[in-house]
């Protein structure tokens, strides 16, 4: 379960000296500003549940290999169960003096159960501990995101099914190009999200490996059983190299890259929703619950949600660059730089989860205006390619046919008409190959139905694609 993001700060400032990061090695504590600068508890407290999971698996393993007594393990399990309840209830006092989530929990455990709490950290470092926590967090997050992607895909397919026959202009260069069905257009986004889900699932395989046991960087002198811990925590494998296990965050980077692509895809769809909702297009309307008005212009209904999706894509892209930059200069093994991985990662997860949840709902509230779509496609000579293809089927080389149609379009344009509105005499002046069967080709329905192959926009193909899509979700 991902903890909610509202910060429980400010924490209680006065703590006894158990489990702090400065020790007998130091002659003085850090200053207040350095304490704030170096602490991660204001944001890493949300790893608490994963930290406890990891600690319980580690303790069970220590007992299993004979390093921790049964009594100590029992005490740790009891103490952690109490802490988990307190944390879930919001009653845990996170302290800045204890720097991060790991030291906070360890100190609270020791306060509850005494020396057994101090034995928990045997054969472990915060370096492999935090790497484990982030992987557990991210695995959980990816599972939520995969569900969110599926929900959006379902909404897209539902809307596509309702509009498998609805004709709209297909655009290139934002100029009317050829007729397509609205269903076909929506299924393009289904494909993008399908690839996004593949990327997330693939990334999950590399996230789901256990760093614990690497200790600070070199492993540990205790007879640990790393596979035991991996099994307890549901990891598919154990990280092979201790230096790599504690130091690389490539799994977080590739997750953020995959997230940036999800956002990029939804940003493109958002841009289209915004354009389509503008009265200049008038293709769709969004449900009121996704729009807001203007404080000064009473007539306004603004597509705020898609605009924000487009805007938040910038912030996720920024997180990707932040994580790449964080990693690039680090010598092996762990460096404190890595503490900076959390905020970009958490914000990416939160932004993506919210965006997917909103989108799945927003797509169910789209009202389509087929008449406006049809009127728009009539304005752009969208069947010009069909006329060229018609001439090719009659024997003309494609390049010649292209030129004939270009001249016909120019003539129609100068008289303010569509190609289908030119008389047979007028059309035949451009090519004697044209017969009166040409008008069937120049209709929108004829153009759509002609693109009747796998992946094409013919309504029959769109329906088949929808059936396949439902199988794939
Ligand atoms: N809060 C730290 C982080 O997020 C935990 C690891 C600290 N390790 C250390 N050697 N200081 O990375």
Coordinates of C-alpha atoms and ligand atoms in Angstrom, one line a residue:
X1 CA 0.0 0.0 0.0
X2 CA 1.3 3.4 -0.9
X3 CA 1.1 5.8 2.0
X4 CA -0.7 9.1 1.3
X5 CA 1.5 12.0 0.5
X6 CA 0.4 14.6 3.1
X7 CA 3.5 15.3 5.2
X8 CA 3.2 14.6 9.0
X9 CA 5.7 17.3 9.6
X10 CA 7.0 19.2 11.5
X11 CA 8.3 16.4 13.6
X12 CA 9.1 16.4 17.3
X13 CA 12.5 17.8 17.7
X14 CA 13.7 16.4 21.0
X15 CA 14.9 12.8 20.9
X16 CA 17.2 10.7 23.0
X17 CA 20.4 9.6 21.4
X18 CA 19.4 6.1 20.1
X19 CA 19.7 5.4 16.4
X20 CA 21.0 8.7 15.2
X21 CA 23.5 9.0 12.4
X22 CA 26.2 10.8 14.4
X23 CA 27.9 8.7 16.9
X24 CA 30.9 8.5 19.2
X25 CA 33.0 9.2 16.2
X26 CA 31.9 12.8 16.2
X27 CA 32.7 15.6 18.7
X28 CA 29.7 17.7 17.8
X29 CA 26.3 17.3 16.3
X30 CA 25.4 18.9 12.9
X31 CA 24.0 22.3 12.8
X32 CA 20.2 22.8 12.4
X33 CA 20.5 23.7 8.8
X34 CA 22.8 20.8 8.0
X35 CA 20.4 18.5 9.8
X36 CA 17.6 19.7 7.6
X37 CA 19.7 19.6 4.5
X38 CA 20.8 16.0 5.0
X39 CA 17.6 14.5 6.3
X40 CA 15.3 12.6 4.1
X41 CA 12.5 11.9 6.6
X42 CA 10.3 14.7 5.3
X43 CA 9.7 12.6 2.2
X44 CA 11.0 9.1 2.7
X45 CA 8.6 8.4 5.6
X46 CA 6.3 7.1 2.9
X47 CA 8.6 4.1 2.5
X48 CA 7.8 3.1 6.1
X49 CA 5.7 0.0 5.3
X50 CA 8.2 -1.3 2.8
X51 CA 11.0 -0.6 5.3
X52 CA 9.2 -2.7 7.9
X53 CA 8.6 -5.5 5.4
X54 CA 12.3 -5.6 4.5
X55 CA 13.3 -5.5 8.2
X56 CA 11.0 -8.4 9.0
X57 CA 12.4 -10.5 6.2
X58 CA 16.0 -9.7 7.2
X59 CA 15.3 -10.6 10.9
X60 CA 13.6 -13.9 9.9
X61 CA 16.7 -14.7 7.8
X62 CA 19.1 -13.8 10.7
X63 CA 17.2 -16.2 12.9
X64 CA 17.1 -18.8 10.1
X65 CA 20.9 -18.8 9.8
X66 CA 21.4 -18.8 13.6
X67 CA 22.5 -15.2 14.1
X68 CA 19.4 -14.0 15.9
X69 CA 17.6 -15.8 18.7
X70 CA 14.0 -16.8 18.6
X71 CA 13.2 -14.5 21.5
X72 CA 14.7 -11.5 19.7
X73 CA 12.9 -12.4 16.4
X74 CA 9.6 -12.6 18.4
X75 CA 10.2 -9.2 20.0
X76 CA 11.1 -7.6 16.6
X77 CA 8.0 -9.0 15.0
X78 CA 5.8 -7.8 17.9
X79 CA 7.4 -4.4 18.0
X80 CA 7.1 -3.9 14.2
X81 CA 3.5 -4.9 14.3
X82 CA 2.8 -2.2 16.9
X83 CA 4.8 0.3 14.9
X84 CA 2.9 -0.5 11.7
X85 CA -0.4 0.1 13.5
X86 CA 0.8 3.4 14.8
X87 CA 2.2 4.5 11.4
X88 CA -1.1 3.6 9.6
X89 CA -3.1 5.4 12.2
X90 CA -0.9 8.5 11.7
X91 CA 0.2 8.4 15.3
X92 CA 3.9 7.9 14.7
X93 CA 6.2 10.9 15.6
X94 CA 8.7 11.2 12.8
X95 CA 11.8 13.0 13.9
X96 CA 14.2 15.1 11.9
X97 CA 16.9 14.2 14.4
X98 CA 16.7 10.6 13.2
X99 CA 17.4 11.7 9.7
X100 CA 15.5 9.1 7.7
X101 CA 12.8 6.5 7.8
X102 CA 15.2 3.7 8.6
X103 CA 16.7 5.3 11.7
X104 CA 13.3 6.6 12.8
X105 CA 11.8 3.1 12.7
X106 CA 14.8 1.4 14.3
X107 CA 14.9 3.9 17.1
X108 CA 11.2 3.5 17.8
X109 CA 11.6 -0.3 17.7
X110 CA 14.5 -0.2 20.2
X111 CA 12.5 2.1 22.5
X112 CA 9.7 -0.5 22.5
X113 CA 11.7 -3.8 22.8
X114 CA 15.2 -2.9 24.0
X115 CA 18.3 -4.7 22.8
X116 CA 16.6 -6.9 20.3
X117 CA 15.9 -3.7 18.3
X118 CA 19.6 -3.0 18.3
X119 CA 20.4 -6.4 16.9
X120 CA 18.1 -5.9 13.8
X121 CA 20.8 -4.0 11.9
X122 CA 23.3 -7.0 12.1
X123 CA 24.7 -7.7 8.7
X124 CA 22.9 -4.9 7.0
X125 CA 23.5 -1.3 6.1
X126 CA 21.1 1.5 5.3
X127 CA 22.6 1.4 1.8
X128 CA 21.1 -2.1 0.9
X129 CA 18.1 -1.3 3.1
X130 CA 17.1 1.8 1.2
X131 CA 17.7 0.1 -2.2
X132 CA 15.4 -2.7 -1.1
X133 CA 12.7 -0.2 0.1
X134 CA 12.7 1.7 -3.1
X135 CA 12.4 -1.5 -5.1
X136 CA 9.5 -2.7 -3.0
X137 CA 7.8 0.7 -3.3
X138 CA 8.3 0.8 -7.1
X139 CA 7.1 -2.8 -7.6
X140 CA 3.9 -1.9 -5.8
X141 CA 3.6 1.4 -7.8
X142 CA 4.1 -0.4 -11.1
X143 CA 1.2 -2.8 -10.2
X144 CA -1.1 0.2 -9.6
X145 CA 0.0 1.9 -12.8
X146 CA -0.6 -1.3 -14.8
X147 CA -4.1 -1.3 -13.5
X148 CA -4.5 2.4 -14.3
X149 CA -3.3 1.8 -17.8
X150 CA -5.8 -1.1 -18.3
X151 CA -8.6 1.2 -17.1
X152 CA -7.7 3.8 -19.6
X153 CA -7.4 1.2 -22.4
X154 CA -10.9 0.0 -21.5
X155 CA -12.4 3.5 -21.7
X156 CA -10.7 4.0 -25.1
X157 CA -12.1 0.7 -26.4
X158 CA -15.6 1.5 -25.1
X159 CA -15.6 4.9 -26.8
X160 CA -14.1 3.4 -30.0
X161 CA -16.8 0.8 -30.1
X162 CA -19.5 3.5 -30.0
X163 CA -17.8 5.2 -32.9
X164 CA -16.5 2.5 -35.1
X165 CA -18.5 4.1 -38.0
X166 CA -18.2 7.8 -37.0
X167 CA -16.3 9.6 -39.8
X168 CA -13.9 12.3 -38.9
X169 CA -11.1 14.0 -40.7
X170 CA -7.7 12.3 -40.3
X171 CA -5.0 14.9 -40.2
X172 CA -1.4 15.3 -41.2
X173 CA 0.3 18.6 -40.5
X174 CA -3.0 19.4 -38.8
X175 CA -4.5 19.8 -42.3
X176 CA -7.3 17.5 -43.4
X177 CA -5.7 14.5 -45.0
X178 CA -8.1 11.5 -45.4
X179 CA -11.3 10.3 -43.7
X180 CA -10.9 8.0 -40.8
X181 CA -13.3 6.7 -38.2
X182 CA -13.2 8.2 -34.7
X183 CA -13.0 4.7 -33.4
X184 CA -9.8 4.1 -35.4
X185 CA -8.3 7.3 -34.1
X186 CA -9.0 6.3 -30.5
X187 CA -7.5 2.9 -31.1
X188 CA -4.2 4.5 -32.0
X189 CA -4.0 5.6 -28.3
X190 CA -4.9 2.2 -27.2
X191 CA -1.8 0.9 -29.0
X192 CA 0.4 3.5 -27.4
X193 CA -0.9 2.6 -23.9
X194 CA -0.5 -1.1 -24.7
X195 CA 3.2 -0.5 -25.4
X196 CA 3.5 1.6 -22.3
X197 CA 2.1 -1.4 -20.3
X198 CA 4.7 -3.7 -21.9
X199 CA 7.4 -1.3 -20.9
X200 CA 6.2 -1.1 -17.3
X201 CA 5.9 -4.8 -17.0
X202 CA 9.4 -5.3 -18.5
X203 CA 10.8 -2.7 -16.1
X204 CA 9.2 -4.5 -13.2
X205 CA 11.3 -7.6 -13.9
X206 CA 14.5 -5.6 -13.3
X207 CA 13.0 -3.7 -10.3
X208 CA 12.0 -7.0 -8.7
X209 CA 15.5 -8.1 -7.6
X210 CA 16.8 -8.1 -4.0
X211 CA 19.7 -5.8 -3.0
X212 CA 19.7 -6.8 0.7
X213 CA 22.8 -8.6 1.7
X214 CA 25.1 -6.2 -0.2
X215 CA 25.3 -4.4 3.2
X216 CA 27.3 -1.1 2.8
X217 CA 28.9 -2.2 -0.4
X218 CA 31.1 -5.3 0.0
X219 CA 28.7 -7.8 1.5
X220 CA 28.8 -9.0 5.1
X221 CA 30.8 -11.5 7.2
X222 CA 27.7 -13.1 8.6
X223 CA 26.5 -16.4 7.0
X224 CA 23.4 -14.8 5.4
X225 CA 20.9 -16.5 3.1
X226 CA 19.9 -13.9 0.5
X227 CA 17.6 -16.3 -1.4
X228 CA 15.6 -16.8 1.8
X229 CA 15.1 -13.0 2.0
X230 CA 14.2 -12.8 -1.7
X231 CA 11.6 -15.5 -1.2
X232 CA 10.1 -13.8 1.8
X233 CA 9.8 -10.5 -0.1
X234 CA 8.6 -12.0 -3.4
X235 CA 11.6 -10.9 -5.3
X236 CA 12.3 -12.9 -8.5
X237 CA 16.1 -12.9 -8.1
X238 CA 18.9 -11.6 -6.0
X239 CA 21.2 -8.8 -7.2
X240 CA 24.4 -10.4 -8.3
X241 CA 27.0 -7.8 -7.4
X242 CA 27.0 -6.0 -4.0
X243 CA 28.6 -2.8 -5.3
X244 CA 26.0 -2.6 -8.1
X245 CA 23.1 -3.5 -5.8
X246 CA 23.6 -0.6 -3.4
X247 CA 24.6 2.1 -5.9
X248 CA 22.7 1.9 -9.2
X249 CA 19.3 3.4 -9.6
X250 CA 18.9 2.5 -13.3
X251 CA 15.6 0.7 -12.5
X252 CA 14.2 4.0 -11.2
X253 CA 15.4 5.8 -14.3
X254 CA 13.9 3.3 -16.7
X255 CA 10.6 3.4 -14.7
X256 CA 10.6 7.2 -15.0
X257 CA 11.4 7.0 -18.7
X258 CA 8.5 4.6 -19.2
X259 CA 6.3 7.0 -17.1
X260 CA 7.4 10.0 -19.2
X261 CA 6.2 8.1 -22.3
X262 CA 2.8 7.4 -20.8
X263 CA 2.5 11.1 -20.0
X264 CA 3.7 12.0 -23.5
X265 CA 1.0 9.8 -25.0
X266 CA -1.7 11.2 -22.8
X267 CA -0.4 14.7 -23.5
X268 CA -0.9 14.2 -27.2
X269 CA -4.4 13.0 -26.6
X270 CA -5.0 15.9 -24.3
X271 CA -3.8 18.3 -27.0
X272 CA -6.4 16.7 -29.3
X273 CA -9.2 16.9 -26.7
X274 CA -8.4 20.6 -26.3
X275 CA -8.4 21.3 -30.0
X276 CA -11.6 19.2 -30.6
X277 CA -13.4 21.0 -27.8
X278 CA -12.6 24.4 -29.1
X279 CA -15.6 25.8 -31.0
X280 CA -13.3 26.1 -34.1
X281 CA -13.4 22.3 -34.3
X282 CA -16.5 21.5 -32.1
X283 CA -15.9 17.8 -32.4
X284 CA -16.5 16.9 -28.8
X285 CA -17.6 18.1 -25.4
X286 CA -16.1 17.1 -22.1
X287 CA -18.2 16.5 -19.1
X288 CA -18.5 19.6 -16.8
X289 CA -16.7 17.9 -14.0
X290 CA -13.4 18.0 -15.9
X291 CA -13.7 21.7 -16.8
X292 CA -13.8 25.0 -15.1
X293 CA -15.1 28.4 -15.9
X294 CA -13.3 31.8 -16.0
X295 CA -13.5 34.3 -13.1
X296 CA -14.0 37.1 -15.6
X297 CA -15.6 35.6 -18.7
X298 CA -19.0 34.1 -17.9
X299 CA -19.2 32.2 -21.2
X300 CA -16.0 30.1 -20.7
X301 CA -15.8 26.4 -20.2
X302 CA -12.1 25.5 -20.2
X303 CA -10.6 22.0 -20.6
X304 CA -8.4 22.4 -17.5
X305 CA -7.8 18.7 -16.9
X306 CA -6.3 17.9 -20.3
X307 CA -4.3 21.1 -20.1
X308 CA -2.9 20.0 -16.8
X309 CA -2.1 16.6 -18.1
X310 CA -0.1 18.3 -20.9
X311 CA 1.5 20.6 -18.3
X312 CA 2.4 17.8 -15.9
X313 CA 4.1 15.9 -18.7
X314 CA 6.8 18.5 -18.4
X315 CA 7.3 17.8 -14.8
X316 CA 7.6 14.1 -15.3
X317 CA 10.1 14.6 -18.2
X318 CA 12.0 16.9 -15.8
X319 CA 12.1 14.1 -13.2
X320 CA 13.7 11.8 -15.8
X321 CA 16.4 14.3 -16.5
X322 CA 16.9 14.9 -12.8
X323 CA 17.5 11.1 -12.2
X324 CA 19.8 10.7 -15.2
X325 CA 21.8 13.7 -14.0
X326 CA 21.9 12.4 -10.4
X327 CA 23.5 9.2 -11.6
X328 CA 26.0 10.2 -14.2
X329 CA 28.8 11.5 -12.0
X330 CA 28.7 8.9 -9.2
X331 CA 31.7 6.7 -8.6
X332 CA 30.9 3.3 -7.1
X333 CA 29.4 2.5 -4.8
X334 CA 26.7 4.3 -2.7
X335 CA 26.9 8.1 -2.4
X336 CA 24.5 10.3 -0.5
X337 CA 23.5 11.8 -3.9
X338 CA 21.2 8.8 -4.2
X339 CA 19.0 10.2 -1.5
X340 CA 17.8 12.6 -4.1
X341 CA 16.2 9.8 -6.1
X342 CA 13.1 9.8 -3.9
X343 CA 11.3 13.0 -4.6
X344 CA 11.4 12.8 -8.4
X345 CA 10.4 9.1 -8.2
X346 CA 7.5 9.7 -5.7
X347 CA 6.2 12.6 -7.7
X348 CA 6.4 10.6 -10.9
X349 CA 4.4 7.8 -9.4
X350 CA 1.8 10.2 -7.9
X351 CA 1.4 12.2 -11.1
X352 CA 1.0 9.1 -13.2
X353 CA -1.5 7.4 -10.9
X354 CA -3.7 10.5 -10.7
X355 CA -3.5 11.2 -14.4
X356 CA -4.4 7.6 -15.3
X357 CA -7.4 7.6 -12.8
X358 CA -8.7 10.9 -14.1
X359 CA -8.2 9.9 -17.7
X360 CA -10.1 6.6 -17.5
X361 CA -13.1 8.6 -16.1
X362 CA -12.8 11.6 -18.4
X363 CA -13.0 9.4 -21.5
X364 CA -16.3 8.1 -20.3
X365 CA -17.6 11.7 -20.2
X366 CA -16.7 12.6 -23.8
X367 CA -19.7 13.7 -25.9
X368 CA -19.0 13.2 -29.6
X369 CA -20.5 15.5 -32.3
X370 CA -20.5 13.5 -35.5
X371 CA -22.1 16.2 -37.6
X372 CA -19.3 18.6 -36.9
X373 CA -16.7 15.9 -37.7
X374 CA -18.4 15.1 -41.0
X375 CA -18.7 18.8 -41.9
X376 CA -15.0 19.2 -41.3
X377 CA -14.0 16.3 -43.4
X378 CA -16.1 17.6 -46.2
X379 CA -14.0 20.8 -46.2
X380 CA -10.6 19.4 -47.0
X381 CA -10.8 17.3 -50.2
X382 CA -10.2 14.3 -48.0
X383 CA -11.1 11.9 -50.8
X384 CA -8.5 13.2 -53.2
X385 CA -6.3 10.2 -52.7
X386 CA -9.2 8.0 -53.4
X387 CA -9.7 9.7 -56.8
X388 CA -6.0 9.1 -57.6
X389 CA -6.3 5.5 -56.6
X390 CA -9.4 5.2 -58.8
X391 CA -7.3 6.5 -61.8
X392 CA -4.5 4.0 -61.0
X393 CA -7.0 1.2 -61.0
X394 CA -8.1 2.4 -64.5
X395 CA -4.5 2.2 -65.7
X396 CA -2.9 5.5 -65.0
X397 CA 0.6 5.6 -63.3
X398 CA 0.2 6.9 -59.7
X399 CA 2.4 10.0 -60.3
X400 CA 0.2 11.1 -63.3
X401 CA -2.9 10.4 -61.4
X402 CA -1.6 12.5 -58.5
X403 CA -1.1 15.4 -60.9
X404 CA -4.6 15.0 -62.5
X405 CA -6.2 15.1 -59.0
X406 CA -4.1 18.1 -57.9
X407 CA -5.4 20.1 -60.8
X408 CA -9.0 18.9 -60.1
X409 CA -8.7 20.0 -56.5
X410 CA -7.4 23.4 -57.5
X411 CA -10.4 23.9 -59.8
X412 CA -12.8 22.7 -57.2
X413 CA -11.2 24.9 -54.5
X414 CA -11.4 28.0 -56.7
X415 CA -15.1 27.5 -57.2
X416 CA -15.7 26.7 -53.5
X417 CA -16.8 23.1 -54.1
X418 CA -15.8 19.6 -53.0
X419 CA -14.5 17.1 -55.6
X420 CA -17.8 15.2 -55.3
X421 CA -19.6 18.4 -56.3
X422 CA -17.9 18.7 -59.7
X423 CA -20.0 17.4 -62.7
X424 CA -18.9 14.4 -64.7
X425 CA -18.0 16.7 -67.6
X426 CA -15.9 18.9 -65.4
X427 CA -14.0 15.8 -64.0
X428 CA -13.6 14.3 -67.4
X429 CA -11.8 17.5 -68.6
X430 CA -9.0 16.4 -66.2
X431 CA -8.9 12.8 -67.3
X432 CA -11.0 10.9 -69.9
X433 CA -10.6 7.8 -67.7
X434 CA -13.1 9.1 -65.2
X435 CA -16.6 7.6 -65.6
X436 CA -19.7 8.0 -63.5
X437 CA -18.7 5.2 -61.1
X438 CA -16.3 7.9 -59.7
X439 CA -18.9 9.3 -57.3
X440 CA -19.0 6.1 -55.2
X441 CA -15.2 6.6 -54.7
X442 CA -15.6 10.2 -53.7
X443 CA -18.0 9.6 -50.8
X444 CA -16.7 9.4 -47.3
X445 CA -18.2 6.0 -46.7
X446 CA -16.6 4.7 -49.9
X447 CA -13.2 6.0 -48.8
X448 CA -13.5 4.4 -45.4
X449 CA -14.8 1.1 -46.6
X450 CA -11.9 0.8 -49.2
X451 CA -9.3 0.7 -46.5
X452 CA -10.2 -2.8 -45.6
X453 CA -7.1 -4.5 -44.5
X454 CA -5.5 -5.3 -41.1
X455 CA -4.8 -2.0 -39.3
X456 CA -6.9 0.0 -41.7
X457 CA -9.8 2.4 -40.9
X458 CA -12.7 0.5 -42.6
X459 CA -15.4 0.2 -39.9
X460 CA -15.3 -3.7 -40.3
X461 CA -11.5 -3.6 -39.5
X462 CA -12.1 -1.2 -36.6
X463 CA -14.6 -3.6 -35.1
X464 CA -12.2 -6.5 -35.5
X465 CA -9.4 -4.4 -33.9
X466 CA -11.8 -3.6 -31.0
X467 CA -12.5 -7.3 -30.5
X468 CA -8.7 -8.1 -30.4
X469 CA -8.1 -5.1 -28.1
X470 CA -10.6 -6.4 -25.6
X471 CA -8.8 -9.8 -25.6
X472 CA -5.5 -8.0 -24.9
X473 CA -6.5 -5.9 -21.9
Ligands
LIG1 N1 18.4 8.2 3.6 C1 19.4 7.5 2.8 C2 19.0 7.5 1.3 O1 18.0 7.8 1.1 C3 19.6 6.1 3.3 C4 21.0 5.6 3.1 C5 22.0 6.3 3.9 N2 23.3 5.7 3.8 C6 24.4 6.4 4.1 N3 25.5 5.8 4.0 N4 24.3 7.6 4.6 O2 19.8 7.1 0.5

